[in-house]
Coordinates of C-alpha atoms and ligand atoms in Angstrom, one line a residue:
M1192 CA 24.6 -10.3 -16.3
A1193 CA 21.1 -11.1 -15.1
T1194 CA 17.7 -10.4 -16.6
L1195 CA 14.9 -8.4 -15.0
T1196 CA 11.3 -8.7 -16.2
F1197 CA 8.7 -6.2 -15.2
L1198 CA 5.6 -8.2 -14.5
G1199 CA 3.6 -5.5 -12.7
A1200 CA 3.5 -1.9 -11.5
S1201 CA 4.9 -0.9 -14.9
R1202 CA 3.2 2.3 -16.1
T1203 CA 0.6 1.7 -13.4
V1204 CA 0.6 1.7 -9.6
T1205 CA -0.5 -1.8 -8.7
G1206 CA 0.6 -5.4 -9.2
S1207 CA 4.2 -5.0 -8.3
K1208 CA 6.2 -8.0 -9.5
Y1209 CA 9.8 -8.1 -10.7
L1210 CA 11.4 -11.3 -11.9
L1211 CA 15.2 -11.5 -11.5
E1212 CA 17.0 -14.4 -13.3
A1213 CA 20.7 -15.0 -12.8
D1214 CA 22.7 -18.2 -13.5
G1215 CA 19.6 -20.2 -13.9
H1216 CA 18.1 -19.2 -10.6
R1217 CA 15.0 -17.1 -10.3
I1218 CA 13.6 -14.9 -7.6
L1219 CA 10.5 -12.7 -7.6
V1220 CA 10.7 -9.3 -5.9
D1221 CA 7.2 -8.5 -4.6
C1222 CA 4.1 -10.3 -5.7
G1223 CA 1.3 -7.8 -5.7
L1224 CA -2.3 -7.8 -6.8
F1225 CA -3.5 -5.6 -9.7
Q1226 CA -6.3 -3.3 -8.6
G1227 CA -8.4 -0.6 -10.3
L1228 CA -9.2 -0.8 -14.0
R1229 CA -10.8 -4.0 -15.3
E1230 CA -8.1 -4.6 -17.8
L1231 CA -5.6 -4.5 -15.0
R1232 CA -7.6 -6.7 -12.7
R1233 CA -7.9 -9.2 -15.5
R1234 CA -4.1 -9.7 -15.2
N1235 CA -4.6 -11.3 -11.8
W1236 CA -6.1 -14.2 -13.6
A1237 CA -3.2 -14.7 -16.1
A1238 CA -0.4 -17.1 -15.3
L1239 CA 3.2 -15.8 -14.9
P1240 CA 5.4 -16.3 -18.0
I1241 CA 7.4 -18.8 -15.9
H1242 CA 6.2 -21.7 -13.8
P1243 CA 5.9 -20.6 -10.1
A1244 CA 7.6 -23.9 -9.1
S1245 CA 10.8 -22.7 -10.9
L1246 CA 11.1 -19.7 -8.6
H1247 CA 13.7 -20.1 -5.9
A1248 CA 12.3 -17.5 -3.6
V1249 CA 10.2 -14.4 -3.2
V1250 CA 11.5 -11.2 -1.6
L1251 CA 8.8 -8.9 -0.2
T1252 CA 9.3 -5.2 0.3
H1253 CA 6.2 -4.6 2.3
A1254 CA 2.7 -5.8 3.2
H1255 CA 0.5 -3.5 1.1
I1256 CA -1.8 -5.7 -1.0
D1257 CA -0.5 -4.3 -4.3
H1258 CA 2.9 -5.7 -3.3
C1259 CA 2.0 -9.0 -1.6
G1260 CA -1.6 -9.8 -2.5
W1261 CA -0.9 -12.2 -5.3
L1262 CA 1.2 -14.5 -3.0
P1263 CA -1.8 -16.9 -2.3
R1264 CA -2.3 -17.3 -6.0
L1265 CA 1.4 -17.9 -6.5
V1266 CA 1.5 -20.6 -3.9
S1267 CA -1.7 -22.2 -5.1
S1268 CA -0.1 -22.3 -8.6
G1269 CA 2.8 -24.4 -7.4
F1270 CA 5.4 -22.0 -5.8
H1271 CA 7.1 -23.9 -3.0
G1272 CA 10.1 -21.7 -2.0
R1273 CA 10.5 -19.2 0.9
I1274 CA 9.1 -15.7 1.0
Y1275 CA 11.7 -13.4 2.7
C1276 CA 10.4 -10.3 4.5
T1277 CA 10.8 -8.4 7.8
A1278 CA 8.9 -9.3 11.0
G1279 CA 6.6 -6.2 10.6
T1280 CA 5.8 -7.3 7.0
A1281 CA 5.1 -10.9 8.1
D1282 CA 2.8 -9.7 10.9
L1283 CA 0.8 -7.4 8.6
C1284 CA 0.7 -10.1 5.9
S1285 CA -0.9 -12.4 8.4
L1286 CA -3.7 -9.9 8.5
V1287 CA -4.1 -8.7 4.9
L1288 CA -3.7 -11.9 3.0
P1289 CA -6.4 -14.0 4.8
D1290 CA -8.6 -10.8 4.6
A1291 CA -8.0 -10.6 0.9
G1292 CA -9.0 -14.2 0.5
R1293 CA -12.2 -13.7 2.5
L1294 CA -13.0 -10.7 0.3
Q1295 CA -12.4 -12.6 -2.8
E1296 CA -14.7 -15.4 -1.6
E1297 CA -17.3 -12.9 -0.4
D1298 CA -17.3 -11.0 -3.7
A1299 CA -17.7 -14.3 -5.7
R1300 CA -20.6 -15.3 -3.4
L1301 CA -22.3 -11.8 -3.7
A1302 CA -21.8 -11.9 -7.5
N1303 CA -23.4 -15.3 -7.7
R1304 CA -26.3 -14.3 -5.5
H1305 CA -27.1 -11.1 -7.3
R1306 CA -25.8 -12.3 -10.6
F1307 CA -23.8 -9.1 -11.3
S1308 CA -20.8 -11.0 -12.5
R1309 CA -20.1 -11.6 -16.2
H1310 CA -18.9 -15.0 -15.2
T1311 CA -21.2 -17.8 -14.0
P1312 CA -20.5 -19.0 -11.6
A1313 CA -18.1 -16.4 -10.3
V1314 CA -15.1 -18.0 -8.5
P1315 CA -12.6 -16.4 -6.1
L1316 CA -9.1 -15.6 -7.4
F1317 CA -7.9 -17.3 -4.2
T1318 CA -9.4 -18.3 -0.9
E1319 CA -8.7 -17.6 2.8
A1320 CA -7.2 -21.2 2.9
D1321 CA -4.9 -20.3 0.0
A1322 CA -3.8 -17.2 2.0
A1323 CA -3.1 -19.3 5.1
A1324 CA -1.0 -21.7 3.0
A1325 CA 1.0 -18.7 1.6
L1326 CA 1.8 -17.5 5.1
N1327 CA 3.5 -20.8 5.9
H1328 CA 6.2 -19.8 3.4
L1329 CA 7.2 -16.6 5.1
E1330 CA 10.8 -16.4 6.4
I1331 CA 11.5 -13.5 8.7
V1332 CA 14.7 -11.5 8.1
N1333 CA 16.1 -8.5 10.1
F1334 CA 16.7 -5.1 8.7
D1335 CA 20.3 -4.4 7.6
R1336 CA 21.4 -8.0 7.9
P1337 CA 22.1 -9.6 4.5
V1338 CA 20.4 -13.0 3.9
D1339 CA 21.0 -15.6 1.2
V1340 CA 17.8 -16.0 -0.8
A1341 CA 19.1 -18.2 -3.6
P1342 CA 22.2 -20.2 -4.3
N1343 CA 23.8 -17.2 -5.9
L1344 CA 21.9 -14.2 -4.5
R1345 CA 21.9 -12.2 -1.4
A1346 CA 19.3 -9.7 -0.2
E1347 CA 19.6 -6.9 2.3
F1348 CA 16.5 -5.0 3.7
T1349 CA 16.7 -1.4 4.8
N1350 CA 13.8 0.6 6.5
A1351 CA 11.9 2.5 3.8
G1352 CA 9.6 4.4 6.3
H1353 CA 6.5 3.7 4.2
L1354 CA 4.6 1.2 6.4
L1355 CA 5.5 -1.0 9.4
G1356 CA 8.2 -3.4 8.2
S1357 CA 8.6 -1.7 4.8
A1358 CA 11.9 -2.0 3.2
F1359 CA 13.9 -1.3 0.1
V1360 CA 15.9 -4.4 -0.8
R1361 CA 19.4 -4.6 -2.3
V1362 CA 20.2 -7.8 -4.2
S1363 CA 23.8 -8.8 -4.9
R1364 CA 25.9 -11.8 -5.5
L1365 CA 26.7 -14.0 -2.5
N1366 CA 30.5 -13.3 -2.7
G1367 CA 29.9 -9.6 -2.7
I1368 CA 31.7 -9.3 -6.1
G1369 CA 29.8 -7.8 -9.0
Q1370 CA 27.1 -5.2 -9.2
R1371 CA 24.0 -4.6 -7.2
I1372 CA 20.3 -3.9 -7.8
L1373 CA 18.2 -1.9 -5.4
F1374 CA 14.5 -2.5 -5.4
G1375 CA 13.0 0.7 -4.0
G1376 CA 9.7 -0.8 -3.0
D1377 CA 7.5 2.1 -1.9
L1378 CA 9.2 5.1 -0.5
G1379 CA 8.1 6.8 2.8
R1380 CA 8.0 10.4 3.7
Y1381 CA 10.3 12.7 5.6
G1382 CA 9.4 14.4 8.9
R1383 CA 6.1 12.5 9.4
P1384 CA 4.7 11.1 12.6
V1385 CA 4.4 7.3 13.3
L1386 CA 6.9 6.1 10.8
P1387 CA 10.6 7.0 10.6
D1388 CA 12.2 8.9 7.6
P1389 CA 13.4 6.6 4.8
M1390 CA 16.9 5.5 5.5
P1391 CA 19.7 6.7 3.1
A1392 CA 19.9 4.6 0.0
P1393 CA 22.7 1.9 0.0
D1394 CA 24.7 2.2 -3.2
A1395 CA 23.7 0.1 -6.2
E1396 CA 24.3 0.2 -9.9
T1397 CA 20.7 -0.5 -10.9
L1398 CA 17.8 1.1 -9.1
L1399 CA 14.0 0.7 -9.3
V1400 CA 12.1 3.5 -7.8
E1401 CA 8.4 4.3 -7.4
S1402 CA 6.8 7.3 -9.1
T1403 CA 3.3 7.4 -7.7
Y1404 CA 3.5 11.1 -6.9
G1405 CA 6.3 11.8 -9.5
D1406 CA 4.5 14.8 -10.9
R1407 CA 3.3 16.3 -7.6
V1408 CA 4.6 17.9 -4.5
H1409 CA 2.4 17.3 -1.5
P1410 CA 1.0 20.6 -0.4
D1411 CA 3.0 22.1 2.4
A1412 CA -0.2 22.2 4.3
D1413 CA -0.6 21.4 7.9
D1414 CA -2.5 18.1 7.9
A1415 CA -3.8 18.6 11.3
T1416 CA -5.4 21.9 10.3
L1417 CA -7.0 20.4 7.2
L1418 CA -8.3 17.4 9.2
A1419 CA -9.6 19.7 12.0
R1420 CA -11.5 21.8 9.4
V1421 CA -13.1 18.8 7.8
I1422 CA -14.1 17.3 11.1
E1423 CA -15.4 20.6 12.6
D1424 CA -17.3 21.6 9.4
T1425 CA -19.0 18.2 9.2
R1426 CA -19.8 18.2 12.9
A1427 CA -21.4 21.7 12.5
R1428 CA -23.7 20.2 9.8
G1429 CA -24.6 17.3 12.1
G1430 CA -23.0 14.9 9.7
R1431 CA -20.5 12.1 9.8
V1432 CA -16.9 11.9 8.4
I1433 CA -16.3 8.6 6.5
I1434 CA -12.6 8.0 5.9
P1435 CA -11.8 5.1 3.6
A1436 CA -8.3 4.1 4.7
F1437 CA -6.0 1.2 4.0
A1438 CA -6.5 -0.9 7.1
V1439 CA -2.7 -1.1 7.6
G1440 CA -0.8 2.0 7.6
R1441 CA -3.3 4.9 7.3
A1442 CA -5.5 4.2 10.2
E1443 CA -2.7 4.7 12.7
E1444 CA -1.7 8.1 11.4
L1445 CA -5.3 9.3 11.3
L1446 CA -5.9 8.2 14.9
Y1447 CA -2.6 9.8 15.9
W1448 CA -3.7 13.2 14.4
I1449 CA -7.3 13.0 15.8
K1450 CA -5.9 12.4 19.3
K1451 CA -3.4 15.3 18.9
L1452 CA -6.2 17.6 17.8
E1453 CA -8.4 16.6 20.7
D1454 CA -5.5 17.0 23.2
A1455 CA -4.8 20.5 21.8
G1456 CA -8.6 21.4 22.1
R1457 CA -8.7 22.0 18.3
I1458 CA -11.7 19.6 17.8
K1459 CA -14.4 18.5 20.2
P1460 CA -14.1 14.8 20.9
L1461 CA -16.5 12.8 18.7
P1462 CA -17.1 9.1 18.6
V1463 CA -14.3 7.7 16.5
Y1464 CA -15.0 4.2 15.1
L1465 CA -12.3 2.1 13.6
D1466 CA -14.5 -0.3 11.7
S1467 CA -12.0 -2.8 10.5
P1468 CA -10.9 -5.8 12.6
M1469 CA -7.8 -5.9 10.5
A1470 CA -6.9 -2.3 11.3
V1471 CA -7.4 -3.0 15.0
D1472 CA -5.0 -5.9 14.9
A1473 CA -2.6 -3.8 12.8
L1474 CA -2.6 -1.2 15.6
N1475 CA -1.4 -3.8 18.0
F1476 CA 1.4 -4.9 15.7
Y1477 CA 2.5 -1.2 15.4
A1478 CA 2.7 -1.1 19.2
Q1479 CA 4.7 -4.3 19.3
H1480 CA 7.2 -3.2 16.7
D1481 CA 7.5 0.3 18.1
K1482 CA 11.3 0.3 17.9
H1483 CA 10.9 0.6 14.1
L1484 CA 8.5 3.5 14.4
D1485 CA 9.1 7.2 14.8
R1486 CA 10.5 8.2 18.1
E1487 CA 7.4 10.2 18.9
V1488 CA 5.2 7.1 19.3
Q1489 CA 7.7 4.8 20.9
V1490 CA 7.0 3.2 24.2
G1491 CA 7.5 5.3 27.2
T1492 CA 4.3 7.1 26.5
G1493 CA 2.8 3.7 25.4
A1494 CA 2.5 3.3 21.6
L1495 CA -1.2 2.3 21.7
S1496 CA -2.1 5.4 23.7
A1497 CA -0.8 7.6 20.9
F1498 CA -3.5 6.1 18.7
S1499 CA -6.4 6.4 21.1
P1500 CA -8.7 9.4 20.8
K1501 CA -11.1 10.0 23.8
R1502 CA -14.2 8.4 22.4
F1503 CA -12.4 5.8 20.4
R1504 CA -14.1 2.5 19.6
A1505 CA -12.7 -0.5 17.8
V1506 CA -15.5 -2.2 15.9
S1507 CA -15.0 -5.9 15.4
S1508 CA -18.1 -7.9 14.6
P1509 CA -20.3 -7.4 11.5
K1510 CA -23.2 -6.8 13.9
E1511 CA -21.5 -3.9 15.6
S1512 CA -20.5 -2.5 12.2
K1513 CA -24.2 -2.6 11.1
A1514 CA -25.1 -0.8 14.3
V1515 CA -22.6 1.9 13.5
T1516 CA -24.0 2.2 10.0
A1517 CA -27.5 2.5 11.4
S1518 CA -26.6 5.0 14.2
T1519 CA -27.0 8.7 13.7
G1520 CA -25.3 11.9 14.8
P1521 CA -21.8 13.3 14.2
A1522 CA -19.0 10.7 14.3
I1523 CA -15.8 9.8 12.5
I1524 CA -15.7 6.4 10.9
I1525 CA -12.4 5.0 9.6
S1526 CA -12.9 1.9 7.5
A1527 CA -11.3 -0.1 4.8
S1528 CA -10.7 -0.3 1.9
G1529 CA -8.7 2.8 1.2
M1530 CA -9.8 3.2 -2.4
A1531 CA -13.4 2.1 -1.7
T1532 CA -12.9 -1.0 -3.8
G1533 CA -14.4 -3.3 -1.2
G1534 CA -14.8 -4.0 2.5
R1535 CA -17.0 -2.5 5.2
V1536 CA -16.5 1.1 4.1
L1537 CA -18.9 0.3 1.2
H1538 CA -21.8 -0.1 3.6
H1539 CA -20.9 3.3 5.3
L1540 CA -20.6 4.9 1.9
A1541 CA -23.9 3.5 0.7
S1542 CA -25.6 4.9 3.8
C1543 CA -23.8 8.3 3.9
L1544 CA -23.1 9.4 0.3
P1545 CA -26.8 10.3 -0.4
H1546 CA -26.9 12.9 2.4
A1547 CA -25.4 16.4 2.1
E1548 CA -24.4 16.8 5.8
N1549 CA -21.8 14.0 5.6
T1550 CA -18.3 14.1 4.3
V1551 CA -16.2 11.4 2.7
L1552 CA -12.5 12.2 3.2
F1553 CA -9.8 10.5 1.2
V1554 CA -6.3 10.4 2.6
G1555 CA -4.5 8.2 0.1
F1556 CA -3.8 7.8 -3.6
Q1557 CA -6.9 6.8 -5.6
A1558 CA -6.0 4.6 -8.6
Q1559 CA -7.7 4.8 -11.9
G1560 CA -10.9 2.7 -12.1
T1561 CA -11.6 2.7 -8.4
R1562 CA -14.7 4.1 -6.7
G1563 CA -12.4 6.4 -4.7
R1564 CA -11.0 7.9 -7.9
A1565 CA -14.5 8.4 -9.3
L1566 CA -15.7 10.2 -6.1
V1567 CA -12.6 12.4 -6.0
E1568 CA -13.2 13.3 -9.6
G1569 CA -16.8 14.4 -8.8
A1570 CA -18.9 11.4 -9.8
K1571 CA -22.6 12.2 -9.2
S1572 CA -23.3 8.5 -8.4
V1573 CA -21.3 5.3 -7.8
K1574 CA -22.3 1.7 -8.0
I1575 CA -22.1 -0.2 -4.7
H1576 CA -23.0 -3.9 -4.5
G1577 CA -24.9 -3.6 -7.8
T1578 CA -26.9 -0.5 -6.9
M1579 CA -26.4 3.1 -8.1
V1580 CA -25.9 5.4 -5.1
P1581 CA -26.3 9.1 -5.6
V1582 CA -23.6 11.4 -4.2
A1583 CA -24.8 14.4 -2.2
A1584 CA -22.1 14.2 0.6
R1585 CA -19.1 16.4 0.5
I1586 CA -16.0 14.8 -1.0
E1587 CA -12.7 16.0 0.4
K1588 CA -9.1 14.8 0.2
I1589 CA -5.9 15.4 2.0
D1590 CA -3.1 14.5 -0.4
S1591 CA -0.4 15.5 2.0
M1592 CA -1.3 12.5 4.3
S1593 CA -0.2 10.0 1.7
A1594 CA 2.4 7.4 2.8
H1595 CA 4.2 7.9 -0.6
A1596 CA 7.1 10.3 -1.1
D1597 CA 6.3 13.1 -3.4
S1598 CA 8.6 14.3 -6.2
N1599 CA 10.8 16.5 -3.9
E1600 CA 11.1 13.6 -1.4
I1601 CA 12.1 11.1 -4.1
L1602 CA 14.8 13.5 -5.3
R1603 CA 15.9 14.0 -1.7
W1604 CA 16.2 10.3 -1.3
L1605 CA 18.0 9.9 -4.6
G1606 CA 20.5 12.5 -3.3
T1607 CA 21.5 10.1 -0.5
F1608 CA 23.3 7.8 -3.0
Q1609 CA 27.1 8.0 -2.5
T1610 CA 27.7 6.9 -6.1
P1611 CA 24.8 7.4 -8.6
P1612 CA 23.2 4.3 -10.0
R1613 CA 24.1 3.7 -13.7
Q1614 CA 20.5 2.9 -14.6
L1615 CA 17.3 3.9 -13.0
Y1616 CA 14.0 2.3 -13.8
L1617 CA 10.8 4.2 -12.8
V1618 CA 8.0 1.9 -11.7
H1619 CA 4.8 2.1 -9.7
G1620 CA 3.3 5.2 -11.3
E1621 CA 0.9 6.3 -13.9
P1622 CA 2.5 7.6 -17.1
P1623 CA 2.0 11.4 -16.6
A1624 CA 3.7 11.2 -13.1
Q1625 CA 6.4 9.0 -14.6
H1626 CA 7.3 11.3 -17.5
A1627 CA 7.4 14.3 -15.2
L1628 CA 9.7 12.6 -12.7
K1629 CA 11.9 11.2 -15.5
A1630 CA 12.4 14.7 -16.9
R1631 CA 13.1 16.1 -13.5
I1632 CA 15.7 13.4 -12.6
E1633 CA 17.4 13.7 -16.0
H1634 CA 17.5 17.5 -15.7
T1635 CA 18.7 17.8 -12.1
L1636 CA 20.8 14.7 -11.6
G1637 CA 21.7 13.8 -15.2
W1638 CA 21.0 10.1 -14.5
S1639 CA 19.8 7.6 -17.1
V1640 CA 16.1 6.9 -16.6
H1641 CA 13.9 4.3 -18.3
I1642 CA 10.2 3.7 -17.9
P1643 CA 9.6 0.0 -18.5
Q1644 CA 6.4 -1.3 -20.0
H1645 CA 4.4 -4.3 -18.7
G1646 CA 6.3 -7.5 -19.5
E1647 CA 9.5 -5.7 -20.6
K1648 CA 12.7 -7.7 -20.1
V1649 CA 16.0 -6.0 -19.6
E1650 CA 19.6 -7.1 -19.0
V1651 CA 21.1 -5.8 -15.7
P1652 CA 24.7 -6.0 -14.5
L1653 CA 24.9 -8.2 -11.4
Ligands
ZN659 ZN1 2.8 0.6 -0.3

């Protein structure tokens, strides 16, 4: 037997961290940052229940910050093992972790300057230097090739189709005897551009699966049509479309659709600004790893060209970004962060939200406690950099563009098990979504489903 402790993404969608202990060895699967509600973010400051130096290794499913963003803190707290991940994940981590460190430092600086922190002086959770130190621990592994991650544990990564490099990871004993645990990571979508479908699930007796959209089915809408309507309506009003997007993952798909719409003559070409140096670098990584992408964007046509609308401009320096904020006339601005919790998109929001001709378009999940969630739920004003900003712009969302499987897609993927798992743990979801998905799985598949709470420890056969 082994024990599994749920140290994050339990009854919430951020902070993914699962501690697996077997025969005196410990590994951590994912090491994500908590985001959203203050009570969740406070957990980022708490120590793990075990000393980081006692961990043999970390296994990383993918490079989204809610799965990898606590790594710098783990390393600065004494972890000295290896962090196993795919090449795509390592590349994206080399972008998102230093950026997260910079943001932490910048937030602390701003808070100190404007004195809007409750803590004086405000200190960053980790720094850019901590992030650089964490990157030195990355160990690249291939998809579908088992790798020994601890003296008694082996891990195997399978393409999850959720983000470049994303994987679900099956952990088993080195000798192949005994039972297996499949960490589902985040599950991608079926039949989408840019990323491939999630691979069929390798059999395992214990399964952790995400439930972000466990109570929802993404509308069977044509994303391209929805996007075209938002862009054309806003252009007709003389306004701008601001799209808060995760710098890694979402920007590629948006650019892909915008280009497609232009090529088909369904929208008039507008200036399209990708205002995130990280997103620009991520685009290049997508092009480099195109063999792990959907066939449609693989080289031949040139992966980068699939992401380049006619009047596309990558914005790098803060000076250029300011110039874009100050410019006028219809345009599309894609900028991070995706839930409007920080980053350059805040400057665009502060400038565009007060004006009715503009549109803010959300294309990803908005967690509780984020500005994005407040806007989607109709907030009349939001606080940005310590100032209340009135909301007159239109707020739109296209849920079907999410990178997370919906309830039907999760069931479809569960249906790929040759032999059903004996125990399924639902993680990475808010309680209403989790209860709905639990009921559905129990009803349709008859599997045993448990929704662990934060800090819960369970015995798992291994
Ligand atoms: Zn993710």
